[in-house]
Amino acid sequence: MSKMEIGKKSCDNEKMIDLMKDYREIFWLNPGVNAEECNETPPAVTVNDIDEAEARLIRFAPYIAKVFPETGKTAGIIESPLTEVPELKKALNADEKQELAGSLYLKCDSHLPISGSIKARGGIYEVLKLAEKLAVEAGLLSYDDDYAVLAEDRFKEFFSKYSVAVGSTGNLGLSIGIISAKLGFKVTVHMSADAREWKKALLREKGAIVTEYEYDYGKAVEEGRALAAKDPKCHFVDDEASVDLFLGYAVAGRRLAKQLKEKNISVDNEHPLYVYIPCGVGGAPGGVVFGLKEIFGEDVQCFFAEPTHAPCMTLGLLTGLHSKISVKDIGLDGVTAADGLAVSRPSALVGRLMETRLQGCFTADDERLYPYLNKLYEGDGIFVEPSACATFRGPYLVEKVYGDMGKKEFKKATHILWATGGSMVPEDEKRSYLNLR
Ligand SMILES: *Cc1c(COP(=O)(O)O)cnc(C)c1O
C-alpha cells in the first residue's frame, strides 16, 4: 500500500494531522467523494439556484458592459480565458523530475475583469442580486427592463441610502468595494492584518471606507458582521456563510464546460478532468467545485490546495469538524505569503457540501510560491499573485499517487490549475515578487 493511499482511511487521519502540526506538506484523498448525500435537511444549494444566478448575470450584462467598458469583449459577462501553459509544464517537469502525461491548462481568473480575482464571480454577483432586489421592491426596476438604466444617477441616489459591508483578506473586499461603489452604495470593507496595503489604497481611491484590523481574517469578518447587524439598511456579505456568494462562483462550472467544448477538449470516462483550486475559507473554490460536479459528475476530480501554515479546509474535512476547528487548535500560526489563503477556520456551509464532492486536498510550502510565480511569468508570460500558485504541484501529485495505486494512463487527462488572482497587483509590487528590483 502506498504512503499516499493510507490517507484515505480514517485511522490514518491522526497521522495526517501530526504531519500538518509540523507544517509538513500532505496529500489527502477524501473517502467520501461521490457518495450519496444524506438528505436530512433540505439542500442549501440546488441546481435550480445556479440557473437563476446565471440568468441574473445575463440580465445585468448590459449594465456591466456600460459601466465597466473592459467587459465589452464579452458583452458584460465577467469571464476569463482558459489557456494552455506549455512552458510552465516544461519547468515543472524539470522541477519534479517527472513527465506530466496529461495536458496542462490555466484558468485565468487572475485576469477576470473589474477586480482581477476569482472574487469577481461571487462578490459581484451578491451585490448585483441585492441591487436588483432593492430596485424591484421600490418599483424602480422590472426584470424585463434593460438593466443599463441602473447606471443613471437616480439609481445611484436610491442606492446611496443603503450600505454594504464585508470582511476580507483583500480580494473579496476589492470586488465588493468596486461594484458597490459603482452602483452608489455606501461600502465598508473590514480588512484583516494580512491584507496588502495596495488593496486598501485602491479601495479608498474607489470610494470605499476601509477599516483595518490587527487580527486575522476570522476576526475581521466577526467585527464587520456585528457592526452591520446594528444597521437595518446595511447588507453584510458573509464570506463564511453566504449562499449568494457561493452561487456566483458555481456559475463558473457551466462557463468552463462551454470553454472546454470550444477547445474540443472532451471530458468523459476516458478523458478525465482534474481541477486544482487554492482554498481559503472555501467559498470561491467550493462554489466552482459544486458547479463542476453538477455538470461532469465523476468525470471531474477536484482538489483544494492550501498553505502548510493555514490548511483550514483540509483540517475541517479530515476531522469532520468543519468550522468548529481552527488551525490554531493544532498549534499552527496561520501566517503565509499566500495572503488570500490566510484563513484559520473554514466555512461550515462549504465544508459540508465538499464532503461528497471534493476528491482531496494537498498543502504547499510557502517557499514554493515565489519560484512558481516566476516560472509562470518567465515561461508563459502570465502574472499571478502568490496565493494563486499553491496548486502548481497538484497534477504531479495526482499522476504520481494514482500511478502508485495502479492507474497509469494519463495521456487523455486534462489538468486545470485555477489561477485565482493577480492582474490588479501594482507594477512595483509585481516587480518585487518577480525579483526585478
Ligand atoms: C479568495 C481567494 C482564494 C480562495 O477563496 P476562498 O473563498 O477564501 O476559499 C484563493 N486565491 C485568491 C487569490 C483569493 O483571493
Coordinates of C-alpha atoms and ligand atoms in Angstrom, one line a residue:
M1 CA 0.0 0.0 0.0
S2 CA 1.4 3.4 -0.9
K3 CA 2.1 6.0 1.6
M4 CA -0.4 8.3 0.0
E5 CA -3.2 5.8 -0.1
I6 CA -3.3 5.5 3.6
G7 CA -4.6 9.0 3.8
K8 CA -8.0 7.6 2.7
K9 CA -8.5 5.6 5.9
S10 CA -9.9 7.4 8.9
C11 CA -7.4 5.7 11.4
D12 CA -4.7 7.5 9.4
N13 CA -6.2 10.9 9.8
E14 CA -4.3 11.3 13.0
K15 CA -1.0 10.7 11.2
M16 CA -2.0 13.4 8.7
I17 CA -2.8 15.8 11.4
D18 CA 0.6 15.1 13.0
L19 CA 2.3 16.0 9.8
M20 CA 0.2 19.1 9.5
K21 CA 1.2 20.1 13.0
D22 CA 4.8 20.0 11.8
Y23 CA 4.0 22.3 8.8
R24 CA 4.7 19.3 6.5
E25 CA 3.2 19.0 3.1
I26 CA 0.4 16.4 2.8
F27 CA -1.9 14.9 0.2
W28 CA -5.3 13.6 1.3
L29 CA -7.8 11.7 -0.6
N30 CA -11.4 12.1 0.5
P31 CA -13.0 8.7 1.2
G32 CA -16.5 10.2 1.0
V33 CA -16.2 11.6 -2.6
N34 CA -19.2 10.8 -4.9
A35 CA -21.1 9.1 -2.0
E36 CA -24.8 9.6 -1.7
E37 CA -25.6 12.7 0.3
C38 CA -27.6 12.1 3.4
N39 CA -30.6 14.3 2.9
E40 CA -31.6 15.0 6.5
T41 CA -32.0 18.7 5.8
P42 CA -33.1 20.4 2.6
P43 CA -30.0 21.1 0.4
A44 CA -28.5 24.6 1.0
V45 CA -27.9 24.9 -2.7
T46 CA -29.7 23.4 -5.7
V47 CA -29.1 23.3 -9.4
N48 CA -32.1 25.5 -9.9
D49 CA -30.4 28.2 -7.9
I50 CA -27.4 28.1 -10.3
D51 CA -29.8 28.5 -13.2
E52 CA -31.2 31.6 -11.5
A53 CA -27.8 33.0 -10.8
E54 CA -26.8 32.5 -14.4
A55 CA -30.0 34.2 -15.7
R56 CA -29.4 37.1 -13.3
L57 CA -25.9 37.7 -14.5
I58 CA -27.3 37.8 -18.1
R59 CA -29.9 40.4 -17.1
F60 CA -27.1 42.5 -15.6
A61 CA -24.7 42.2 -18.6
P62 CA -25.9 45.4 -20.3
Y63 CA -25.2 47.4 -17.1
I64 CA -21.8 45.8 -16.6
A65 CA -20.8 46.4 -20.2
K66 CA -21.8 50.0 -19.8
V67 CA -20.1 50.9 -16.6
F68 CA -17.0 48.6 -17.0
P69 CA -16.0 49.0 -20.6
E70 CA -13.3 46.4 -20.2
T71 CA -16.1 43.8 -20.3
G72 CA -17.1 44.9 -23.8
K73 CA -15.4 42.0 -25.5
T74 CA -17.7 39.6 -23.6
A75 CA -20.8 41.9 -23.7
G76 CA -20.8 42.4 -20.0
I77 CA -20.3 38.8 -19.0
I78 CA -17.4 38.6 -16.5
E79 CA -15.4 35.7 -17.7
S80 CA -11.7 34.7 -18.0
P81 CA -9.7 32.7 -20.6
L82 CA -8.7 29.1 -20.3
T83 CA -5.2 28.8 -21.7
E84 CA -2.6 26.1 -22.1
V85 CA 0.7 26.7 -20.3
P86 CA 3.4 24.6 -22.1
E87 CA 6.4 26.5 -20.7
L88 CA 5.2 26.1 -17.1
K89 CA 4.7 22.5 -17.8
K90 CA 8.3 22.1 -19.0
A91 CA 9.6 24.0 -16.0
L92 CA 7.6 21.9 -13.6
N93 CA 8.5 18.6 -15.3
A94 CA 12.2 19.6 -14.7
D95 CA 11.4 20.6 -11.1
E96 CA 9.5 17.5 -10.2
K97 CA 11.7 15.1 -12.3
Q98 CA 8.5 13.7 -13.7
E99 CA 7.0 14.0 -17.2
L100 CA 3.4 15.1 -16.8
A101 CA 1.3 12.9 -19.2
G102 CA -1.9 14.9 -19.3
S103 CA -2.2 18.4 -20.8
L104 CA -1.9 21.4 -18.5
Y105 CA -4.1 24.5 -18.6
L106 CA -4.5 27.6 -16.6
K107 CA -8.0 29.1 -15.8
C108 CA -7.1 32.7 -15.7
D109 CA -9.4 34.1 -13.1
S110 CA -6.3 36.1 -12.1
H111 CA -7.4 38.2 -15.1
L112 CA -11.1 38.4 -14.6
P113 CA -12.3 42.0 -15.5
I114 CA -13.3 44.5 -12.8
S115 CA -11.5 43.1 -9.8
G116 CA -8.7 40.8 -11.1
S117 CA -9.5 37.8 -9.0
I118 CA -11.9 34.9 -8.6
K119 CA -13.9 37.2 -6.3
A120 CA -15.2 39.0 -9.3
R121 CA -17.6 36.0 -9.7
G122 CA -19.2 35.6 -6.3
G123 CA -18.6 39.0 -4.8
I124 CA -20.0 41.0 -7.7
Y125 CA -23.0 38.5 -8.1
E126 CA -24.1 39.0 -4.5
V127 CA -24.1 42.8 -4.7
L128 CA -25.9 42.7 -8.1
K129 CA -28.6 40.5 -6.6
L130 CA -29.0 42.9 -3.7
A131 CA -29.3 45.9 -6.0
E132 CA -31.9 44.1 -8.1
K133 CA -34.0 43.2 -5.1
L134 CA -34.0 46.7 -3.7
A135 CA -34.7 48.4 -7.0
V136 CA -37.5 45.9 -7.9
E137 CA -39.1 46.2 -4.5
A138 CA -39.1 50.0 -4.7
G139 CA -40.8 49.8 -8.1
L140 CA -37.9 51.4 -9.9
L141 CA -36.9 48.3 -12.0
S142 CA -38.6 45.3 -13.5
Y143 CA -37.0 42.0 -14.6
D144 CA -37.5 42.7 -18.3
D145 CA -36.0 46.2 -18.3
D146 CA -32.7 46.9 -20.0
Y147 CA -30.5 46.9 -16.8
A148 CA -28.3 49.6 -18.4
V149 CA -30.7 52.1 -16.8
L150 CA -29.0 51.2 -13.4
A151 CA -26.2 53.5 -14.5
E152 CA -28.4 56.5 -14.3
D153 CA -28.0 59.0 -11.4
R154 CA -31.4 58.3 -10.0
F155 CA -30.4 54.8 -9.2
K156 CA -27.1 55.9 -7.6
E157 CA -29.1 58.2 -5.4
F158 CA -31.5 55.5 -4.5
F159 CA -28.7 53.0 -3.6
S160 CA -26.8 55.7 -1.6
K161 CA -29.5 55.2 1.2
Y162 CA -28.2 51.7 1.7
S163 CA -24.9 50.3 2.6
V164 CA -22.8 47.1 2.0
A165 CA -20.1 45.7 4.3
V166 CA -17.7 42.8 4.1
G167 CA -14.8 41.3 6.0
S168 CA -11.9 40.2 3.8
T169 CA -8.2 39.2 3.4
G170 CA -8.2 41.6 0.4
N171 CA -9.6 40.3 -2.9
L172 CA -13.2 39.9 -1.7
G173 CA -13.0 43.4 -0.3
L174 CA -11.8 44.7 -3.7
S175 CA -14.6 43.0 -5.6
I176 CA -17.4 44.1 -3.2
G177 CA -15.9 47.6 -2.8
I178 CA -15.6 48.3 -6.5
I179 CA -19.1 47.1 -7.6
S180 CA -20.9 48.6 -4.6
A181 CA -19.3 52.0 -5.0
K182 CA -20.1 51.8 -8.8
L183 CA -23.8 51.2 -8.1
G184 CA -23.8 54.0 -5.5
F185 CA -23.9 52.1 -2.2
K186 CA -22.0 53.2 0.8
V187 CA -19.5 50.5 1.3
T188 CA -17.2 49.5 4.2
V189 CA -14.5 46.8 4.0
H190 CA -13.1 45.3 7.1
M191 CA -9.6 44.2 6.3
S192 CA -7.6 41.5 8.1
A193 CA -4.0 42.1 9.1
D194 CA -2.8 40.0 6.1
A195 CA -4.4 42.3 3.5
R196 CA -1.9 44.0 1.3
E197 CA -1.5 47.8 1.5
W198 CA -2.2 48.4 -2.2
K199 CA -5.6 46.7 -1.9
K200 CA -6.6 49.1 0.9
A201 CA -5.3 52.1 -1.0
L202 CA -7.1 51.1 -4.2
L203 CA -10.4 50.6 -2.3
R204 CA -10.1 54.0 -0.7
E205 CA -9.5 55.5 -4.1
K206 CA -12.7 53.9 -5.4
G207 CA -14.7 55.5 -2.5
A208 CA -14.9 52.6 0.0
I209 CA -14.4 53.0 3.7
V210 CA -11.6 50.7 4.8
T211 CA -11.3 49.5 8.4
E212 CA -8.1 47.8 9.4
Y213 CA -7.7 45.1 12.0
E214 CA -4.7 43.8 13.7
Y215 CA -6.1 40.3 13.9
D216 CA -6.7 37.7 11.2
Y217 CA -9.5 37.2 8.7
G218 CA -12.0 35.5 11.1
K219 CA -11.9 38.4 13.4
A220 CA -12.3 41.0 10.7
V221 CA -15.4 39.1 9.5
E222 CA -16.8 38.8 13.0
E223 CA -16.4 42.6 13.7
G224 CA -17.8 43.5 10.4
R225 CA -20.8 41.3 10.9
A226 CA -21.5 42.7 14.4
L227 CA -21.3 46.3 13.2
A228 CA -23.5 45.6 10.2
A229 CA -26.2 43.9 12.3
K230 CA -26.8 47.2 14.1
D231 CA -27.9 48.9 10.8
P232 CA -31.1 47.6 9.1
K233 CA -30.1 49.3 5.9
C234 CA -26.7 47.6 5.8
H235 CA -26.2 44.3 3.9
F236 CA -23.3 42.2 5.2
V237 CA -21.6 40.0 2.7
D238 CA -20.8 37.0 4.9
D239 CA -17.9 35.1 3.4
E240 CA -18.2 32.4 6.0
A241 CA -21.9 31.5 5.2
S242 CA -23.3 33.3 2.1
V243 CA -25.2 31.2 -0.4
D244 CA -25.3 34.0 -2.9
L245 CA -21.5 34.3 -3.0
F246 CA -21.4 30.5 -3.4
L247 CA -23.8 30.6 -6.4
G248 CA -21.9 33.4 -8.1
Y249 CA -18.8 31.1 -8.1
A250 CA -20.9 28.0 -9.1
V251 CA -21.9 29.6 -12.4
A252 CA -18.2 29.1 -13.4
G253 CA -18.9 25.3 -13.9
R254 CA -21.1 25.9 -17.0
R255 CA -18.9 28.6 -18.3
L256 CA -15.9 26.3 -18.1
A257 CA -17.9 23.4 -19.8
K258 CA -18.6 25.8 -22.7
Q259 CA -14.9 26.8 -23.0
L260 CA -13.8 23.1 -23.0
K261 CA -16.2 22.4 -25.8
E262 CA -15.0 25.3 -27.8
K263 CA -11.5 23.9 -27.5
N264 CA -12.6 20.4 -28.4
I265 CA -11.5 19.1 -25.0
S266 CA -13.6 16.1 -24.2
V267 CA -14.5 15.3 -20.6
D268 CA -15.8 11.7 -20.1
N269 CA -14.8 8.4 -18.6
E270 CA -11.9 8.1 -20.9
H271 CA -10.9 11.8 -20.7
P272 CA -10.9 12.7 -17.1
L273 CA -10.7 16.3 -15.9
Y274 CA -8.6 17.3 -12.9
V275 CA -9.1 20.7 -11.4
Y276 CA -6.9 22.3 -8.7
I277 CA -8.1 25.4 -6.8
P278 CA -6.4 27.4 -4.0
C279 CA -8.6 27.4 -0.9
G280 CA -9.0 30.0 1.9
V281 CA -12.4 29.9 3.7
G282 CA -13.7 27.7 0.9
G283 CA -16.5 29.8 -0.7
A284 CA -14.8 30.5 -4.0
P285 CA -13.3 27.1 -4.7
G286 CA -16.3 25.3 -3.2
G287 CA -18.7 27.1 -5.4
V288 CA -16.6 26.3 -8.5
V289 CA -16.4 22.6 -7.4
F290 CA -20.2 22.5 -6.9
G291 CA -20.8 23.9 -10.3
L292 CA -18.3 21.5 -12.0
K293 CA -19.6 18.3 -10.2
E294 CA -23.2 19.3 -11.3
I295 CA -22.1 19.1 -14.9
F296 CA -19.3 16.5 -15.0
G297 CA -20.1 14.2 -12.1
E298 CA -17.4 11.5 -11.6
D299 CA -15.6 12.6 -14.8
V300 CA -14.2 15.6 -12.9
Q301 CA -11.9 15.3 -9.9
C302 CA -11.4 18.5 -7.9
F303 CA -8.6 19.2 -5.4
F304 CA -8.1 22.1 -3.0
A305 CA -4.6 23.5 -2.4
E306 CA -3.8 25.2 0.9
P307 CA -0.7 26.7 2.5
T308 CA 1.0 24.4 5.2
H309 CA 0.5 27.3 7.6
A310 CA -3.2 27.6 7.1
P311 CA -4.8 24.3 5.9
C312 CA -8.2 25.1 7.4
M313 CA -10.4 23.3 4.9
T314 CA -8.2 20.1 5.0
L315 CA -8.4 20.1 8.8
G316 CA -12.1 20.7 8.8
L317 CA -12.8 17.8 6.3
L318 CA -10.3 15.4 7.9
T319 CA -11.8 15.8 11.3
G320 CA -15.4 16.3 10.2
L321 CA -15.5 19.3 12.5
H322 CA -15.5 22.0 9.7
S323 CA -15.9 25.4 11.2
K324 CA -15.7 24.0 14.7
I325 CA -11.9 23.6 14.4
S326 CA -9.2 26.2 13.7
V327 CA -5.7 25.6 12.5
K328 CA -4.7 27.4 15.7
D329 CA -6.2 24.5 17.6
I330 CA -3.4 22.2 16.3
G331 CA -0.8 24.9 17.0
L332 CA -0.4 26.4 13.6
D333 CA 0.3 30.1 13.2
G334 CA -1.9 30.8 10.1
V335 CA 0.8 33.1 8.7
T336 CA 1.5 32.8 5.0
A337 CA 2.7 34.7 1.9
A338 CA -0.4 33.4 0.3
D339 CA -2.4 36.3 1.7
G340 CA -5.7 35.2 0.0
L341 CA -5.4 31.9 1.8
A342 CA -4.5 33.1 5.3
V343 CA -7.7 31.8 6.9
S344 CA -7.7 29.7 10.1
R345 CA -11.3 28.4 10.1
P346 CA -13.2 27.1 7.1
S347 CA -16.8 27.8 6.0
A348 CA -19.3 25.4 7.6
L349 CA -21.6 25.7 4.6
V350 CA -18.9 24.8 2.1
G351 CA -17.2 22.1 4.2
R352 CA -20.3 20.0 4.3
L353 CA -21.0 20.4 0.6
M354 CA -17.5 19.3 -0.1
E355 CA -17.8 16.0 1.8
T356 CA -19.2 14.3 -1.2
R357 CA -17.8 16.5 -4.0
L358 CA -14.1 17.1 -3.2
Q359 CA -11.6 14.5 -4.4
G360 CA -8.9 15.6 -2.0
C361 CA -6.7 18.3 -0.6
F362 CA -3.0 19.0 -0.5
T363 CA -0.8 21.6 1.1
A364 CA 2.1 23.6 -0.3
D365 CA 5.1 25.2 1.5
D366 CA 5.3 28.9 1.2
E367 CA 8.8 28.5 -0.3
R368 CA 7.3 27.1 -3.4
L369 CA 5.1 30.1 -4.2
Y370 CA 7.5 32.7 -5.5
P371 CA 9.5 30.3 -7.6
Y372 CA 6.3 29.0 -9.1
L373 CA 5.1 32.6 -9.7
N374 CA 8.4 33.4 -11.5
K375 CA 8.3 30.3 -13.6
L376 CA 4.8 31.0 -14.9
Y377 CA 5.7 34.6 -15.7
E378 CA 9.1 33.8 -17.4
G379 CA 7.7 30.9 -19.3
D380 CA 4.2 31.8 -20.4
G381 CA 4.2 35.5 -19.6
I382 CA 1.3 35.3 -17.2
F383 CA 1.5 37.1 -13.8
V384 CA -0.5 35.7 -10.9
E385 CA -0.3 36.5 -7.1
P386 CA 1.3 34.1 -4.6
S387 CA -2.0 32.6 -3.5
A388 CA -2.7 31.5 -7.0
C389 CA 0.4 29.4 -7.1
A390 CA -0.4 27.0 -4.3
T391 CA -1.8 24.5 -6.8
F392 CA 1.1 24.1 -9.2
R393 CA 2.3 20.7 -7.8
G394 CA -1.2 19.2 -7.9
P395 CA -1.1 17.5 -11.3
Y396 CA 2.2 15.9 -10.4
L397 CA 0.9 14.6 -7.1
V398 CA -2.1 13.1 -8.7
E399 CA -0.3 11.4 -11.6
K400 CA 2.3 10.1 -9.1
V401 CA 0.0 8.9 -6.4
Y402 CA -2.6 7.4 -8.8
G403 CA 0.3 5.8 -10.7
D404 CA 1.4 4.2 -7.5
M405 CA -2.1 3.0 -6.9
G406 CA -2.1 1.2 -10.3
K407 CA -3.7 3.8 -12.6
K408 CA -1.1 4.6 -15.2
E409 CA -2.9 6.2 -18.1
F410 CA -3.0 9.9 -18.1
K411 CA -2.4 10.8 -21.7
K412 CA -6.0 11.7 -22.2
A413 CA -6.3 13.6 -19.0
T414 CA -6.7 17.4 -18.7
H415 CA -5.3 19.2 -15.7
I416 CA -6.6 22.7 -14.9
L417 CA -4.8 25.0 -12.4
W418 CA -7.3 27.6 -11.3
A419 CA -5.4 30.9 -11.1
T420 CA -7.3 33.0 -8.6
G421 CA -5.8 36.4 -8.6
G422 CA -3.0 38.7 -9.9
S423 CA -3.9 41.2 -12.6
M424 CA -4.6 44.1 -10.2
V425 CA -1.3 43.8 -8.5
P426 CA 0.5 47.2 -9.0
E427 CA 3.7 47.3 -11.0
D428 CA 6.1 48.0 -8.2
E429 CA 4.7 45.1 -6.1
K430 CA 4.8 42.9 -9.1
R431 CA 8.5 43.7 -9.7
S432 CA 9.3 42.8 -6.1
Y433 CA 7.5 39.4 -6.4
L434 CA 9.5 38.8 -9.6
N435 CA 12.8 39.7 -8.1
L436 CA 13.1 42.5 -10.6
R437 CA 14.1 45.2 -8.1
Ligands
LIG1 C1 -10.2 34.4 -2.0 C2 -9.1 33.8 -2.7 C3 -8.9 32.4 -2.8 C4 -9.7 31.4 -2.0 O1 -11.1 31.7 -1.9 P1 -11.9 31.3 -0.6 O2 -13.3 31.6 -0.9 O3 -11.3 32.2 0.5 O4 -11.6 29.9 -0.3 C5 -7.8 31.9 -3.5 N1 -7.0 32.7 -4.1 C6 -7.1 34.1 -4.1 C7 -6.1 34.9 -4.9 C8 -8.1 34.6 -3.4 O5 -8.3 36.0 -3.4

